[in-house]
Tab-separated table of C-alpha atoms in Angstrom:
chain	number	residue	atom	x	y	z
D	151	UNK	CA	-32.592	-92.658	168.356
D	152	UNK	CA	-28.929	-92.883	169.078
D	153	UNK	CA	-26.335	-90.716	167.366
D	154	UNK	CA	-22.728	-89.689	167.726
D	155	UNK	CA	-21.243	-86.326	166.853
D	156	UNK	CA	-17.575	-85.652	166.335
D	157	UNK	CA	-17.479	-81.909	165.719
D	158	UNK	CA	-13.891	-81.750	164.498
D	159	UNK	CA	-13.318	-83.166	161.028
D	160	UNK	CA	-9.586	-82.536	161.046
D	161	UNK	CA	-7.130	-81.617	163.801
D	162	UNK	CA	-3.453	-80.799	163.464
D	163	UNK	CA	-1.143	-80.944	166.467
D	164	UNK	CA	2.590	-80.745	166.958
D	165	UNK	CA	4.456	-83.803	168.095
D	166	UNK	CA	4.716	-83.774	171.879
D	167	UNK	CA	1.666	-81.561	172.324
D	168	UNK	CA	-1.443	-82.684	174.152
D	169	UNK	CA	-4.522	-83.863	172.288
D	170	UNK	CA	-8.241	-83.850	172.933
D	171	UNK	CA	-10.749	-85.227	170.439
D	172	UNK	CA	-14.364	-84.435	171.105
D	173	UNK	CA	-17.300	-86.814	171.009
D	174	UNK	CA	-20.917	-86.161	171.937
D	175	UNK	CA	-23.586	-88.803	171.924
D	176	UNK	CA	-27.331	-88.939	172.017
D	177	UNK	CA	-28.966	-91.929	173.647
D	178	UNK	CA	-31.771	-92.233	176.178
D	179	UNK	CA	-30.199	-94.797	178.492
D	180	UNK	CA	-26.669	-95.440	179.690
D	181	UNK	CA	-24.615	-95.939	176.565
D	182	UNK	CA	-21.686	-98.136	175.829
D	183	UNK	CA	-18.987	-95.883	174.381
D	184	UNK	CA	-15.965	-96.741	172.304
D	185	UNK	CA	-13.040	-95.065	170.619
D	186	UNK	CA	-11.491	-96.761	167.599
D	187	UNK	CA	-8.502	-95.721	165.514
D	188	UNK	CA	-8.074	-96.378	161.809
D	189	UNK	CA	-4.638	-96.019	160.252
D	190	UNK	CA	-4.408	-95.595	156.469
D	191	UNK	CA	-5.271	-98.835	154.724
D	192	UNK	CA	-6.006	-100.578	157.989
D	193	UNK	CA	-9.043	-101.811	159.843
D	194	UNK	CA	-10.324	-100.296	163.045
D	195	UNK	CA	-8.508	-100.925	166.298
D	196	UNK	CA	-10.163	-100.450	169.669
D	197	UNK	CA	-8.438	-97.849	171.839
D	198	UNK	CA	-10.753	-97.997	174.829
D	199	UNK	CA	-14.342	-98.457	175.898
D	200	UNK	CA	-16.709	-97.445	178.668
D	201	UNK	CA	-19.763	-99.305	179.844
D	202	UNK	CA	-19.916	-98.735	183.598
D	203	UNK	CA	-17.896	-97.827	186.658
D	204	UNK	CA	-15.049	-95.339	186.709
D	205	UNK	CA	-15.792	-92.536	184.274
D	206	UNK	CA	-12.113	-92.107	183.394
D	207	UNK	CA	-11.065	-94.942	181.154
D	208	UNK	CA	-7.517	-95.863	180.250
D	209	UNK	CA	-6.749	-97.352	176.892
D	210	UNK	CA	-3.898	-98.528	174.765
D	211	UNK	CA	-1.129	-96.349	173.348
D	212	UNK	CA	-1.382	-93.873	176.249
D	213	UNK	CA	-4.926	-92.721	175.444
D	214	UNK	CA	-7.641	-92.039	177.986
D	215	UNK	CA	-11.237	-90.867	177.776
D	216	UNK	CA	-13.667	-89.406	180.256
D	217	UNK	CA	-17.386	-90.105	180.271
D	218	UNK	CA	-19.417	-87.074	181.330
D	219	UNK	CA	-23.076	-87.910	181.545
D	220	UNK	CA	-24.148	-84.316	182.199
D	221	UNK	CA	-22.509	-83.200	178.976
D	222	UNK	CA	-23.257	-86.373	176.967
D	223	UNK	CA	-19.591	-86.448	176.079
D	224	UNK	CA	-16.801	-88.982	175.846
D	225	UNK	CA	-13.705	-87.047	174.851
D	226	UNK	CA	-10.444	-88.772	174.015
D	227	UNK	CA	-7.192	-87.380	175.372
D	228	UNK	CA	-3.477	-88.004	175.185
D	229	UNK	CA	-0.913	-85.922	177.079
D	230	UNK	CA	1.838	-86.125	174.453
D	231	UNK	CA	1.195	-87.023	170.832
D	232	UNK	CA	3.610	-89.100	168.779
D	233	UNK	CA	3.973	-88.962	164.997
D	234	UNK	CA	2.628	-92.522	164.836
D	235	UNK	CA	-0.693	-91.316	166.271
D	236	UNK	CA	-1.590	-89.731	162.933
D	237	UNK	CA	-4.745	-91.567	161.882
D	238	UNK	CA	-8.518	-91.296	161.800
D	239	UNK	CA	-10.321	-91.597	165.115
D	240	UNK	CA	-13.892	-92.783	165.482
D	241	UNK	CA	-16.175	-92.509	168.465
D	242	UNK	CA	-18.975	-95.069	168.615
D	243	UNK	CA	-21.955	-95.834	170.801
D	244	UNK	CA	-23.467	-99.209	171.504
D	245	UNK	CA	-26.993	-99.541	172.792
D	246	UNK	CA	-28.681	-101.817	175.276
D	247	UNK	CA	-31.032	-103.115	172.613
D	248	UNK	CA	-28.465	-104.414	170.182
D	249	UNK	CA	-24.783	-104.995	169.952
D	250	UNK	CA	-24.117	-103.128	166.729
D	251	UNK	CA	-22.223	-99.861	166.884
D	252	UNK	CA	-23.197	-96.392	165.711
D	253	UNK	CA	-20.167	-94.432	164.612
D	254	UNK	CA	-19.412	-90.759	164.413
D	255	UNK	CA	-18.045	-89.280	161.229
D	256	UNK	CA	-14.482	-89.446	162.474
D	257	UNK	CA	-11.703	-86.958	163.206
D	258	UNK	CA	-8.563	-87.039	161.135
D	259	UNK	CA	-5.443	-86.301	163.166
D	260	UNK	CA	-2.340	-84.879	161.548
D	261	UNK	CA	0.862	-84.686	163.583
D	262	UNK	CA	3.513	-82.192	162.543
D	263	UNK	CA	7.156	-82.325	163.658
H	61	UNK	CA	-3.576	-108.157	163.676
H	62	UNK	CA	-7.109	-108.542	165.049
H	63	UNK	CA	-7.478	-112.189	164.066
H	64	UNK	CA	-10.364	-111.369	161.722
H	65	UNK	CA	-9.624	-112.099	158.084
H	66	UNK	CA	-11.401	-110.760	155.037
H	67	UNK	CA	-11.040	-111.698	151.410
H	68	UNK	CA	-10.493	-110.326	148.899
H	69	UNK	CA	-8.644	-107.158	149.900
H	70	UNK	CA	-9.626	-105.349	146.743
H	71	UNK	CA	-12.387	-105.941	144.239
H	72	UNK	CA	-13.074	-104.088	141.012
H	73	UNK	CA	-16.235	-104.866	139.122
H	74	UNK	CA	-18.825	-103.318	136.853
H	75	UNK	CA	-22.301	-102.007	137.466
H	76	UNK	CA	-24.962	-104.673	137.474
H	77	UNK	CA	-22.598	-107.386	138.626
H	78	UNK	CA	-22.695	-109.510	141.765
H	79	UNK	CA	-19.851	-110.061	144.221
H	80	UNK	CA	-19.276	-112.035	147.403
H	81	UNK	CA	-17.167	-110.813	150.287
H	82	UNK	CA	-15.875	-113.304	152.778
H	83	UNK	CA	-15.084	-112.969	156.479
H	84	UNK	CA	-13.538	-115.365	158.957
H	85	UNK	CA	-14.045	-114.320	162.584
H	86	UNK	CA	-11.537	-114.697	165.378
H	87	UNK	CA	-11.253	-118.193	166.744
H	88	UNK	CA	-14.047	-118.729	169.258
H	89	UNK	CA	-16.124	-115.707	168.247
H	90	UNK	CA	-19.751	-116.508	167.458
H	91	UNK	CA	-20.907	-113.065	166.329
H	92	UNK	CA	-20.124	-111.481	162.986
H	93	UNK	CA	-21.031	-107.931	162.003
H	94	UNK	CA	-20.806	-106.232	158.624
H	95	UNK	CA	-20.206	-102.506	158.226
H	96	UNK	CA	-19.905	-100.262	155.183
H	97	UNK	CA	-17.589	-97.257	155.116
H	98	UNK	CA	-18.185	-94.740	152.354
H	99	UNK	CA	-17.255	-91.104	151.913
H	100	UNK	CA	-20.828	-89.842	151.956
H	101	UNK	CA	-22.383	-92.199	154.533
H	102	UNK	CA	-19.470	-92.793	156.873
H	103	UNK	CA	-19.340	-96.047	158.830
H	104	UNK	CA	-22.691	-97.774	158.846
H	105	UNK	CA	-23.823	-101.020	160.387
H	106	UNK	CA	-25.303	-103.431	157.868
H	107	UNK	CA	-26.121	-106.721	159.561
H	108	UNK	CA	-25.288	-108.960	162.538
H	109	UNK	CA	-25.194	-112.747	162.684
H	110	UNK	CA	-24.810	-114.869	165.770
H	111	UNK	CA	-24.023	-118.566	165.505
H	112	UNK	CA	-25.632	-118.819	162.098
H	113	UNK	CA	-28.733	-116.757	162.802
H	114	UNK	CA	-29.489	-113.208	161.781
H	115	UNK	CA	-29.748	-111.017	164.867
H	116	UNK	CA	-30.047	-107.450	163.665
H	117	UNK	CA	-30.309	-105.461	160.470
H	118	UNK	CA	-29.146	-101.941	159.894
H	119	UNK	CA	-29.052	-99.877	156.740
H	120	UNK	CA	-28.681	-102.852	154.452
H	121	UNK	CA	-30.113	-102.598	150.953
H	122	UNK	CA	-32.417	-105.288	149.618
H	123	UNK	CA	-29.810	-106.007	146.930
H	124	UNK	CA	-27.443	-107.065	149.694
H	125	UNK	CA	-27.657	-110.265	151.693
H	126	UNK	CA	-25.486	-112.139	154.118
H	127	UNK	CA	-25.201	-115.479	155.817
H	128	UNK	CA	-23.110	-117.193	158.433
H	129	UNK	CA	-22.102	-120.779	157.866
H	130	UNK	CA	-21.726	-123.661	160.364
H	131	UNK	CA	-17.975	-123.052	160.555
H	132	UNK	CA	-18.894	-119.450	161.549
H	133	UNK	CA	-17.400	-117.727	158.552
H	134	UNK	CA	-19.689	-115.214	156.907
H	135	UNK	CA	-20.319	-113.976	153.397
H	136	UNK	CA	-21.814	-110.701	152.265
H	137	UNK	CA	-23.419	-110.860	148.837
H	138	UNK	CA	-23.863	-107.658	146.872
H	139	UNK	CA	-25.920	-107.828	143.686
H	140	UNK	CA	-27.027	-105.479	140.906
H	141	UNK	CA	-24.128	-103.307	141.871
H	142	UNK	CA	-24.313	-99.556	141.440
H	143	UNK	CA	-21.586	-96.930	141.415
H	144	UNK	CA	-22.688	-95.827	144.860
H	145	UNK	CA	-21.891	-99.245	146.310
H	146	UNK	CA	-18.200	-98.462	146.001
H	147	UNK	CA	-16.957	-98.502	149.578
H	148	UNK	CA	-14.841	-100.246	152.159
H	149	UNK	CA	-16.680	-103.186	153.698
H	150	UNK	CA	-15.628	-104.264	157.154
H	151	UNK	CA	-16.372	-107.401	159.018
H	152	UNK	CA	-16.094	-107.490	162.805
H	153	UNK	CA	-16.467	-110.302	165.284
H	154	UNK	CA	-17.139	-110.668	168.979
H	155	UNK	CA	-17.368	-113.566	171.373
H	156	UNK	CA	-21.076	-113.385	172.037
H	157	UNK	CA	-23.864	-110.850	171.782
H	158	UNK	CA	-23.260	-109.262	175.142
H	159	UNK	CA	-23.798	-105.554	175.405
H	160	UNK	CA	-20.643	-103.555	175.343
H	161	UNK	CA	-18.570	-106.414	174.002
H	162	UNK	CA	-15.498	-105.485	172.062
H	163	UNK	CA	-15.838	-105.930	168.324
H	164	UNK	CA	-12.650	-106.844	166.506
H	165	UNK	CA	-12.457	-105.528	162.975
H	166	UNK	CA	-10.900	-107.088	159.939
H	167	UNK	CA	-8.783	-105.112	157.451
H	168	UNK	CA	-11.732	-104.623	155.104
H	169	UNK	CA	-12.518	-105.289	151.465
H	170	UNK	CA	-12.318	-102.290	149.189
H	171	UNK	CA	-14.959	-102.504	146.472
H	172	UNK	CA	-14.798	-100.330	143.397
H	173	UNK	CA	-17.757	-100.416	141.023
H	174	UNK	CA	-17.040	-98.957	137.583
């Protein structure tokens, strides 16, 4: 069965510092991987996705993620965090059998001045 | 703005009642998905409709049902409500049922059962 683990419940970073949010997945075949962001009171917005090809994926708002099959990981990175990046971040996996998404438990990002 | 609309934004009701949540997908999208976000269960897939037909079921309770109408809008019906049904219910849409397709999420309906 597929699953997604986001080991960090809450991360605090200083504005301008780099960011890495971890995501590990479990799925037997090649997964489809997504990162979504949820701002307070808002729906989920897609940051980026991977389904094939280049393992380094560029997304919106300066985010990127790298798919590492050997580590079953799809970590999200940003070189310099802005205060507006404070939000909850969800990693999700889609399977070849269905188009619904399985989400991790989320990582809440706090940005301090 | 994702283009997916959900009504109402907030809903407060009592245990044992029945409510209907409504979702309008993005123009041109044929697939609609329903998800539940709660503190204890996280974000969970409930059900997927494509062009009026049910395509997949997730962790959806028997007290819950959904349908997609000819104009492609969808409704999620929750009956015999319990306190534990309090959650944020999201609708998402995509163009087709292709694997890896982007799902666009609506702003959600926050349900509070008292």
